[in-house]
PDB file of C-alpha atoms in Angstrom:
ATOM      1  CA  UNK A   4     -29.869 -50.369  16.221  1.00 52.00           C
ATOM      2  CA  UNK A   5     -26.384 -50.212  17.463  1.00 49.00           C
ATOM      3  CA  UNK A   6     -25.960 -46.693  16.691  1.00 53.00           C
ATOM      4  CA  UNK A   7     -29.551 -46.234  18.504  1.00 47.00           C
ATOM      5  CA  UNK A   8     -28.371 -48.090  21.690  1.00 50.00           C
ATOM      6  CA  UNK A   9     -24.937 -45.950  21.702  1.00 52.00           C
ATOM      7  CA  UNK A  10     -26.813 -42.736  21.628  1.00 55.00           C
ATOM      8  CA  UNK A  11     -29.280 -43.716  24.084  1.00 56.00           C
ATOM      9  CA  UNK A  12     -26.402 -44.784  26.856  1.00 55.00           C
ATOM     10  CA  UNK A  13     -24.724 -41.075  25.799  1.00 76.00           C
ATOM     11  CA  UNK A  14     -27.797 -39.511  26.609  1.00 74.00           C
ATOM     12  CA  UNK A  15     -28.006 -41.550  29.888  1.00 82.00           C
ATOM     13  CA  UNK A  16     -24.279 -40.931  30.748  1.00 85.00           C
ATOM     14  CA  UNK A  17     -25.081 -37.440  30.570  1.00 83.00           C
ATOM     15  CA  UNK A  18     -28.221 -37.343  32.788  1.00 86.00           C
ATOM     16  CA  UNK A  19     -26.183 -38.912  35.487  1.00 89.00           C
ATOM     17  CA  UNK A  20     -23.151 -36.344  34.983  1.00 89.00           C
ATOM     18  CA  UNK A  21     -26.062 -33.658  35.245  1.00 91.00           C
ATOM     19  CA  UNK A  22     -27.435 -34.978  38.346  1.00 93.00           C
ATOM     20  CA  UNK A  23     -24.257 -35.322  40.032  1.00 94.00           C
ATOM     21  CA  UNK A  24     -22.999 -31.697  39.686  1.00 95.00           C
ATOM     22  CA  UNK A  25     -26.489 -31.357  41.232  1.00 97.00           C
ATOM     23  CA  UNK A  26     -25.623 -33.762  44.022  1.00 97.00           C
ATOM     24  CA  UNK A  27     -22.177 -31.498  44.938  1.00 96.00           C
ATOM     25  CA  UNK A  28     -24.838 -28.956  46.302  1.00 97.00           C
ATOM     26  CA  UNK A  29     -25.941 -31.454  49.243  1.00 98.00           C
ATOM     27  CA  UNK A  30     -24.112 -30.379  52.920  1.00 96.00           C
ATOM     28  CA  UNK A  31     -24.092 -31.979  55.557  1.00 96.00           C
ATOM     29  CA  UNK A  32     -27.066 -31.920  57.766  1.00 96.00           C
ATOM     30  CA  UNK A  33     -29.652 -30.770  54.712  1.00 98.00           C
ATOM     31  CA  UNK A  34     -33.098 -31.802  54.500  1.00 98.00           C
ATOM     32  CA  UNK A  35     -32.983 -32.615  50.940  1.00 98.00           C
ATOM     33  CA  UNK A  36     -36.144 -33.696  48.637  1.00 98.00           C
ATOM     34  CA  UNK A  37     -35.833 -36.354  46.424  1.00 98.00           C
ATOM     35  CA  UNK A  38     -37.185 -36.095  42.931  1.00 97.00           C
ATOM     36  CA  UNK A  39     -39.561 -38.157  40.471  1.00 94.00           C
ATOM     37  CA  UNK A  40     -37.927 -39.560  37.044  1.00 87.00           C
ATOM     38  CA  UNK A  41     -35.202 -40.876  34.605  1.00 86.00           C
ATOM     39  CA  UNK A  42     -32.470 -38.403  35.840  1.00 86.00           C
ATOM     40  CA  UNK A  43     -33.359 -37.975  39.308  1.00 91.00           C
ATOM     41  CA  UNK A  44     -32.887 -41.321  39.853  1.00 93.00           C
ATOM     42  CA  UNK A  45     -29.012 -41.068  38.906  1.00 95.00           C
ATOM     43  CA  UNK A  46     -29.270 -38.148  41.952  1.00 96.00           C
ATOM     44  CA  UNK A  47     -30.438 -40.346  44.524  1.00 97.00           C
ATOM     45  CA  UNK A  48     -28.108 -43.670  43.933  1.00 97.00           C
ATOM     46  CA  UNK A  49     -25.008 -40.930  43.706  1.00 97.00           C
ATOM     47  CA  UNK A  50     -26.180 -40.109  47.777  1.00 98.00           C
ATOM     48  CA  UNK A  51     -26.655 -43.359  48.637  1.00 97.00           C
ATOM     49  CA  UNK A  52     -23.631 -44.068  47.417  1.00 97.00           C
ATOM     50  CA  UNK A  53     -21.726 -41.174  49.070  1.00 97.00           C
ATOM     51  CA  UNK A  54     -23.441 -42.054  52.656  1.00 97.00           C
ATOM     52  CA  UNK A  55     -22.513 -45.538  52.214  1.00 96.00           C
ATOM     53  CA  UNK A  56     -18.776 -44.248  51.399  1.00 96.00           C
ATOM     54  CA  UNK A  57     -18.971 -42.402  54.768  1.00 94.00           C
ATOM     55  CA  UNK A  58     -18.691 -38.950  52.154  1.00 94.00           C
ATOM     56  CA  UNK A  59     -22.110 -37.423  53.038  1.00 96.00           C
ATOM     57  CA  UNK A  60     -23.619 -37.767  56.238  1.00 95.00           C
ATOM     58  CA  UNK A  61     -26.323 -36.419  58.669  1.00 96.00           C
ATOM     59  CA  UNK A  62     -28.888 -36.101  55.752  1.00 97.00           C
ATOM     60  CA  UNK A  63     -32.734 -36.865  55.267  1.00 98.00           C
ATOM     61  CA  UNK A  64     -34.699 -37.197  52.595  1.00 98.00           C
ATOM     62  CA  UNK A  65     -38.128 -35.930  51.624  1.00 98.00           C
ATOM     63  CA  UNK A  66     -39.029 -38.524  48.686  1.00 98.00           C
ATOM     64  CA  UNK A  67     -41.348 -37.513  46.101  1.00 98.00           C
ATOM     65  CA  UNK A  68     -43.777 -40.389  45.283  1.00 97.00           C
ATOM     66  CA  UNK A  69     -43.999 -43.900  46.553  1.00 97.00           C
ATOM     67  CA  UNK A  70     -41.522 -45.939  44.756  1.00 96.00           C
ATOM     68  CA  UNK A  71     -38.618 -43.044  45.101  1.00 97.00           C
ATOM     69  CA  UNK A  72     -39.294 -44.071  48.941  1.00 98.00           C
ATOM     70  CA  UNK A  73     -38.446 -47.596  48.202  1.00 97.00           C
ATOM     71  CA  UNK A  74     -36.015 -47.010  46.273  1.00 97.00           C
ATOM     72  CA  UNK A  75     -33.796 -44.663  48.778  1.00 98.00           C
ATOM     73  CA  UNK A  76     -34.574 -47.059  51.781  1.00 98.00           C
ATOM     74  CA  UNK A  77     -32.936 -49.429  49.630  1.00 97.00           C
ATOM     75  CA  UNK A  78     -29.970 -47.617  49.337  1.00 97.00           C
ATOM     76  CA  UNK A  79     -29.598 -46.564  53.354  1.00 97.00           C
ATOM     77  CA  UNK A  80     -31.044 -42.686  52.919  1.00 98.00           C
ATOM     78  CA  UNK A  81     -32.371 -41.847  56.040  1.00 98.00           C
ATOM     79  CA  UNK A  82     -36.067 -40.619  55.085  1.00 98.00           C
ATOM     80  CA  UNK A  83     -38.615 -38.619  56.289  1.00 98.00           C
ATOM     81  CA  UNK A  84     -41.724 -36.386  55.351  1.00 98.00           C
ATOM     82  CA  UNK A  85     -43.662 -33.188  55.360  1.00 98.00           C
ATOM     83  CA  UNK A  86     -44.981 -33.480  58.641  1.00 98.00           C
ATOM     84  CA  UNK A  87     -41.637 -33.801  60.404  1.00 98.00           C
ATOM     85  CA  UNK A  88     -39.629 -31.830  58.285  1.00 98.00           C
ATOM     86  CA  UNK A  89     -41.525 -28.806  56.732  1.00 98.00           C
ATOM     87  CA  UNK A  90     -38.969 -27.060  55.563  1.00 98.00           C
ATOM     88  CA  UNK A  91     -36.192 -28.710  52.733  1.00 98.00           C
ATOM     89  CA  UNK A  92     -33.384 -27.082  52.486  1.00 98.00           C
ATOM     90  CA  UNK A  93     -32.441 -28.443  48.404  1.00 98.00           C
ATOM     91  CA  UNK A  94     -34.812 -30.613  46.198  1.00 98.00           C
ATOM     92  CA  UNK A  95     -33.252 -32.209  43.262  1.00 98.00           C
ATOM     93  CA  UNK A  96     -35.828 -33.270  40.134  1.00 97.00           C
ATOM     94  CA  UNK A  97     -36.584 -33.746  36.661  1.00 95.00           C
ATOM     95  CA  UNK A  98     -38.830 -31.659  34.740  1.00 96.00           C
ATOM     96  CA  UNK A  99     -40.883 -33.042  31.384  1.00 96.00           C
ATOM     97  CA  UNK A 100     -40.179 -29.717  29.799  1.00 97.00           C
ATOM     98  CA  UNK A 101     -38.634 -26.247  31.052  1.00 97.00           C
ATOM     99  CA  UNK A 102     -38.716 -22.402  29.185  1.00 97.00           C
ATOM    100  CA  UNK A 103     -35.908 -20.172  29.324  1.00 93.00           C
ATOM    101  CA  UNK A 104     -37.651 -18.384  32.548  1.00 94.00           C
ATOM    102  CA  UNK A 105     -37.125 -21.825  34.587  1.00 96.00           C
ATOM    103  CA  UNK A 106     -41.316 -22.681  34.587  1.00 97.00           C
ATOM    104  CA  UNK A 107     -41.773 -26.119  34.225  1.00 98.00           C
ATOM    105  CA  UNK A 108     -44.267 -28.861  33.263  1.00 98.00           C
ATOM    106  CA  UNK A 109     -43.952 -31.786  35.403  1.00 98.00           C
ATOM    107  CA  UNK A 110     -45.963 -35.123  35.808  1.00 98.00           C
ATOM    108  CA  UNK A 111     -45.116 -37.418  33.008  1.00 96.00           C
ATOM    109  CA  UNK A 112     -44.019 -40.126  36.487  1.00 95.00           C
ATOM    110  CA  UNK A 113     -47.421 -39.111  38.029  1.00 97.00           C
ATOM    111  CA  UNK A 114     -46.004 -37.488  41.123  1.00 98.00           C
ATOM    112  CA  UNK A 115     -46.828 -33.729  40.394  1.00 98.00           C
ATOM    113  CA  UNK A 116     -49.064 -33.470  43.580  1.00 98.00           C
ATOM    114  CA  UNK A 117     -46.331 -34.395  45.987  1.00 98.00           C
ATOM    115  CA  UNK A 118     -43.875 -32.976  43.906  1.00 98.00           C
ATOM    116  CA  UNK A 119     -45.325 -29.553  43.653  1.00 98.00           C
ATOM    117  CA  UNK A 120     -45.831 -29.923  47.567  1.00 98.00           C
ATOM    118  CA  UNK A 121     -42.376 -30.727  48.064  1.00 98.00           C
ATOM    119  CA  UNK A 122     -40.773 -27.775  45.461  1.00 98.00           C
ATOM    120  CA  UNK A 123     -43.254 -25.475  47.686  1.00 98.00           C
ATOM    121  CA  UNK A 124     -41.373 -26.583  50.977  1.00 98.00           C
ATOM    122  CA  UNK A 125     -37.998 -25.922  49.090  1.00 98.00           C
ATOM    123  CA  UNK A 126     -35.690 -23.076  50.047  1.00 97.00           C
ATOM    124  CA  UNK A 127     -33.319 -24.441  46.709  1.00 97.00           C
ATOM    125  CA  UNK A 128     -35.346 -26.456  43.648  1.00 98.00           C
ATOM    126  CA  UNK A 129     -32.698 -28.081  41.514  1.00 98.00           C
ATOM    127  CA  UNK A 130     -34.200 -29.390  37.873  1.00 97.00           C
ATOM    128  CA  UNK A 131     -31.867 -31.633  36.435  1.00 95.00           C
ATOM    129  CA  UNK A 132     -33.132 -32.706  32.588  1.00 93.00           C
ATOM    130  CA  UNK A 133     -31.420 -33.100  29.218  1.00 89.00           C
ATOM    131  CA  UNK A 134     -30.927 -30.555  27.086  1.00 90.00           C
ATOM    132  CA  UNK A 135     -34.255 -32.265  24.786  1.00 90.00           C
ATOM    133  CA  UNK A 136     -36.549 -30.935  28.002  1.00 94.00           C
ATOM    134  CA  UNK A 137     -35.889 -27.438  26.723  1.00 95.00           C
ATOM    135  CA  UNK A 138     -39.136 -25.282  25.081  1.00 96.00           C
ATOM    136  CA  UNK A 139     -39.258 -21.955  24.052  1.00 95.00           C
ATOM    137  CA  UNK A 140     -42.925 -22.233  25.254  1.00 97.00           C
ATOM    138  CA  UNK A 141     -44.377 -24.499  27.739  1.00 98.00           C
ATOM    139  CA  UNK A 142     -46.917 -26.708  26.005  1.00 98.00           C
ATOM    140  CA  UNK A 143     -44.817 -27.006  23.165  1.00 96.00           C
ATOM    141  CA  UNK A 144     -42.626 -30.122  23.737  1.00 97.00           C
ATOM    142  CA  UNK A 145     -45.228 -32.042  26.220  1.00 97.00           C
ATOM    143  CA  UNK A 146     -48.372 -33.015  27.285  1.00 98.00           C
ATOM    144  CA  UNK A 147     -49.862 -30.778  30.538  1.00 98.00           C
ATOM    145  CA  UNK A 148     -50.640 -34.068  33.680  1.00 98.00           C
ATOM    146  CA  UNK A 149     -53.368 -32.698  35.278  1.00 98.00           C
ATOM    147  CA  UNK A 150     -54.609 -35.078  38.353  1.00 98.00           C
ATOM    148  CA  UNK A 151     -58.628 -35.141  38.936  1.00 98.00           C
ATOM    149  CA  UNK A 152     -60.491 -37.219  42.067  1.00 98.00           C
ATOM    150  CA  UNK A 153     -62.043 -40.245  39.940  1.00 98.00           C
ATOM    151  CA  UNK A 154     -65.496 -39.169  40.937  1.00 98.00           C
ATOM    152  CA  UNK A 155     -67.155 -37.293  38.307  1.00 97.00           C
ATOM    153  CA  UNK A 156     -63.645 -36.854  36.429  1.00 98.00           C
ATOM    154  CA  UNK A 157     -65.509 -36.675  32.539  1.00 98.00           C
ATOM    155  CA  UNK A 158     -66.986 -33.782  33.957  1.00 98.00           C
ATOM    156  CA  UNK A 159     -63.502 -32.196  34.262  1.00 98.00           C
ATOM    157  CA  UNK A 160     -62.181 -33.674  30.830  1.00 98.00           C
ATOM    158  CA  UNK A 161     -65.193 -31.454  29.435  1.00 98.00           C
ATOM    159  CA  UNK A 162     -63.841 -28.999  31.246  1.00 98.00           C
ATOM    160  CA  UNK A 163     -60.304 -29.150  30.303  1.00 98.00           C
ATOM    161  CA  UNK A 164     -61.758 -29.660  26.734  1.00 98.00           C
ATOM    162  CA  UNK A 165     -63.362 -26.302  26.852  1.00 98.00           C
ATOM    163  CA  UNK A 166     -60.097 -24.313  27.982  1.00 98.00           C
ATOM    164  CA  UNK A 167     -58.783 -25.910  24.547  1.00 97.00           C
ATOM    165  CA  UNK A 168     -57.015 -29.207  25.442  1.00 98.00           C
ATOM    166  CA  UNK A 169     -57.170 -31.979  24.145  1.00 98.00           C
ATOM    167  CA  UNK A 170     -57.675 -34.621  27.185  1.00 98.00           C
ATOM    168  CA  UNK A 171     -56.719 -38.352  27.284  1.00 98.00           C
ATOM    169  CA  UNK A 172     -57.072 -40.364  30.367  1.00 98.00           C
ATOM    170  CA  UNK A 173     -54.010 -41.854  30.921  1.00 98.00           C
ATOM    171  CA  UNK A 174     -53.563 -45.429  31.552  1.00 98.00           C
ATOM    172  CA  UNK A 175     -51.668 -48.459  32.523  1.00 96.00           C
ATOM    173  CA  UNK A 176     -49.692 -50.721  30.578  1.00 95.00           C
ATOM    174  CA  UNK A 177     -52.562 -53.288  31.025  1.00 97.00           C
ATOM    175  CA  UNK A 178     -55.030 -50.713  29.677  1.00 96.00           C
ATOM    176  CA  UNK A 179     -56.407 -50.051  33.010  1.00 97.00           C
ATOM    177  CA  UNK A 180     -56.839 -46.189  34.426  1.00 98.00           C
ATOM    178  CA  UNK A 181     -53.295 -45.037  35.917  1.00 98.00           C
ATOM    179  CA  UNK A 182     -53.729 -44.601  39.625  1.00 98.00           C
ATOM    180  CA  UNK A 183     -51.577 -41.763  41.554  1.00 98.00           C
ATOM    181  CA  UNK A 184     -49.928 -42.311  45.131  1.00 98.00           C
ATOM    182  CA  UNK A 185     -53.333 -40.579  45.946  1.00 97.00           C
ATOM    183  CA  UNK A 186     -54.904 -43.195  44.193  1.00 98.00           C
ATOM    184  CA  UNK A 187     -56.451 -39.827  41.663  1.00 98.00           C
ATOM    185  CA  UNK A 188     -56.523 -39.595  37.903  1.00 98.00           C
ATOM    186  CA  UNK A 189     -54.340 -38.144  35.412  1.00 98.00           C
ATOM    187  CA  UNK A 190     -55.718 -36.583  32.502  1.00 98.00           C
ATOM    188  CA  UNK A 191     -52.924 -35.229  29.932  1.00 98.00           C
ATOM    189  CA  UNK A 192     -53.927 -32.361  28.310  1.00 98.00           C
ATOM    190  CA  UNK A 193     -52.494 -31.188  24.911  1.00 98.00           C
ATOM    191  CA  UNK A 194     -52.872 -27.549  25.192  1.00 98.00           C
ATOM    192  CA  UNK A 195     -49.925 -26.413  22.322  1.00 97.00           C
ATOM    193  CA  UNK A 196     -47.999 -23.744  23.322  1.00 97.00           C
ATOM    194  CA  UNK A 197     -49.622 -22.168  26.726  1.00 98.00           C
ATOM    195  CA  UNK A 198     -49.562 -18.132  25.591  1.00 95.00           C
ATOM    196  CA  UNK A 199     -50.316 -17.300  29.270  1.00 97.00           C
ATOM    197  CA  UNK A 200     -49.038 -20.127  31.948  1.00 98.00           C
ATOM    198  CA  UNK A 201     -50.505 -18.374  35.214  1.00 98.00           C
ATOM    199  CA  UNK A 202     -53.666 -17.433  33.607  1.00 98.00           C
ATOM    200  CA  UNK A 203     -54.031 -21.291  33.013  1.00 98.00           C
ATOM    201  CA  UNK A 204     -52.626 -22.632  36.339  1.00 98.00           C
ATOM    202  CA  UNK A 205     -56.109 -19.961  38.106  1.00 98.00           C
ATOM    203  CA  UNK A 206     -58.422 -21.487  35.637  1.00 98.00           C
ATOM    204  CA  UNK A 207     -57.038 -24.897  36.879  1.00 98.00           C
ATOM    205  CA  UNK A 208     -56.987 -23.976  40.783  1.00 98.00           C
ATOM    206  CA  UNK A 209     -60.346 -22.803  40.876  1.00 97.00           C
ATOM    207  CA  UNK A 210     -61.935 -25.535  39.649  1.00 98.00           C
ATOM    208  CA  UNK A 211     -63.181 -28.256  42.115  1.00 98.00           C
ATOM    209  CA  UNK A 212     -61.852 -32.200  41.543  1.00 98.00           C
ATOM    210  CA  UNK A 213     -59.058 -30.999  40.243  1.00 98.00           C
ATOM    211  CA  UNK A 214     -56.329 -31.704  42.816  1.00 98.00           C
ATOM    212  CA  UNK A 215     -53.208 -30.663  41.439  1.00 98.00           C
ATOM    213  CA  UNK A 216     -51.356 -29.812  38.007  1.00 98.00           C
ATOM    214  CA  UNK A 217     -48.396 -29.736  36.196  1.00 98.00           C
ATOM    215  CA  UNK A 218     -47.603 -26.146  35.851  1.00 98.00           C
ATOM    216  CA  UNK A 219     -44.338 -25.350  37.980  1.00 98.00           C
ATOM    217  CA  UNK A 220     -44.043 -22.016  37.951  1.00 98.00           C
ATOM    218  CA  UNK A 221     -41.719 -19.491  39.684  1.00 97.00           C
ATOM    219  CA  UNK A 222     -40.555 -22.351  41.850  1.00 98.00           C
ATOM    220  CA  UNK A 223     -37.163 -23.518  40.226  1.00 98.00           C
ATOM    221  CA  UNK A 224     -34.088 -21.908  41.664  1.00 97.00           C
ATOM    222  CA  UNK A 225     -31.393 -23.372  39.402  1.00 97.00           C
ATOM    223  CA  UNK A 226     -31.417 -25.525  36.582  1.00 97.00           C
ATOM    224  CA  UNK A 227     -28.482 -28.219  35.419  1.00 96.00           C
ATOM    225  CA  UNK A 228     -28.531 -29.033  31.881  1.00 94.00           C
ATOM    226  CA  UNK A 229     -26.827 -32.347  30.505  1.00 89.00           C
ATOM    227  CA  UNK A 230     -25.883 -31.457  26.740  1.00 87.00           C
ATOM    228  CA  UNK A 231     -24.015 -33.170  23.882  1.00 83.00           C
ATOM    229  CA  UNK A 232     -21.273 -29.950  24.871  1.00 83.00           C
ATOM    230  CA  UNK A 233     -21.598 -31.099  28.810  1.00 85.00           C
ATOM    231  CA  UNK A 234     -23.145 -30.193  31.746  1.00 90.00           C
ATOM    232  CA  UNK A 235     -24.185 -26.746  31.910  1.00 92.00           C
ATOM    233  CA  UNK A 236     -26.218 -24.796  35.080  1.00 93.00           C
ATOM    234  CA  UNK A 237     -28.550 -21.613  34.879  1.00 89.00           C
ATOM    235  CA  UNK A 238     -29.780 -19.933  38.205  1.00 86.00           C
ATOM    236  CA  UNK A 239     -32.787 -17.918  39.030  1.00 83.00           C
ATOM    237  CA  UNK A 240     -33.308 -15.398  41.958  1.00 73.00           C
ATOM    238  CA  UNK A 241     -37.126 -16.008  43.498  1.00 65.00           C
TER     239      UNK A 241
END
């Protein structure tokens, strides 16, 4: 258990290395999106920490879901959203599992729809994850999210189930359906490895009640890696 505990605080040391070489990238007067998960957490208490140090200033955030909002109001980040501020100039987020051409699932928090939104408004997306999040094939590692309106949403398990998932609602701790910000579904769909991610994502688009899902692809920019070697960073041109 000891041994357990040591390697989980490693692991967490190293997400919050990660996400600080991915804070370094913040200027001064940025529009910057703030991301859904265990390591982009690390991201946003390292700004609120350099704004309340007077080191960063002249910044406002984007935030990804509901609870990132409370949680950088709590620490003093000035915030803001879509509407005001369509275009963000750096998002920094986790990914549930990335291949080596940057495509990611996302979703595993249950924030894909705003955080798809947000990577879309992004002139920089910065994915910070540990070096475990990495998949020679998307499907692979994780679970696809895919969020559904609740009305009618066996329909598109059925659906889902015909494309070849697997589909399980997911659920609360209590046992009760999870609920997005949007107050929508998630089903997680167990594809295996996806051969063909874009053919997927059309099949997914074009089918009504499904609002959003958790393929990420061709929207990444650079990628920081935290390793049991260190902290390692891969960038894309898009």
């Amino acid at each position: 258990m000891e041994r357990a505990n040591e390697h989980a605080h490693s692991r967490d040391q190293l997400k919050r290395l990660a996400a600080e070489r991915a804070v370094k990238l913040i200027s001064p007067g940025m529009v910057v999106g703030l991301g859904v998960g265990s390591t982009a957490i690390h991201a946003i208490r390292k700004i609120g920490a350099l704004l309340a140090d007077g080191e960063l200033h002249n910044i406002i955030g984007i935030p990804c879901s509901k609870a990132v909002a409370a949680e950088a109001s709590r620490l003093g980040i000035p915030l803001s959203d879509l509407d005001e501020q369509p275009v963000v100039d750096l998002t920094i987020d986790g990914a549930d599992e990335v291949d080596s051409q940057l495509n990611l699932i996302k979703g595993g928090g249950g924030a894909l729809l705003r955080e798809k939104m947000v990577a879309q408004a992004s002139l920089r997306e910065v994915i910070v994850v540990d070096e475990g999040k990495l998949s020679p094939q998307l499907g692979t590692l994780f679970a696809l999210p895919v969020e559904v309106i609740t009305f009618g949403w066996k329909s598109q398990a059925r659906f889902l189930e015909q494309l070849g998932a697997t589909v399980c609602l997911r659920r609360r701790v209590d046992g009760g359906p999870y609920l997005t910000d949007q107050n929508n579904y998630i089903l997680d769909c167990t594809f295996g490895s996806i051969h063909d991610p874009e053919v997927l994502a059309r099949h997914l688009e074009q089918r009504a009640g499904i609002v959003e899902h958790g393929l990420f692809l061709g929207l990444a920019t650079d990628l920081i890696i935290a390793g049991t070697s260190g902290v390692r960073q891969m960038s894309v041109a898009r």
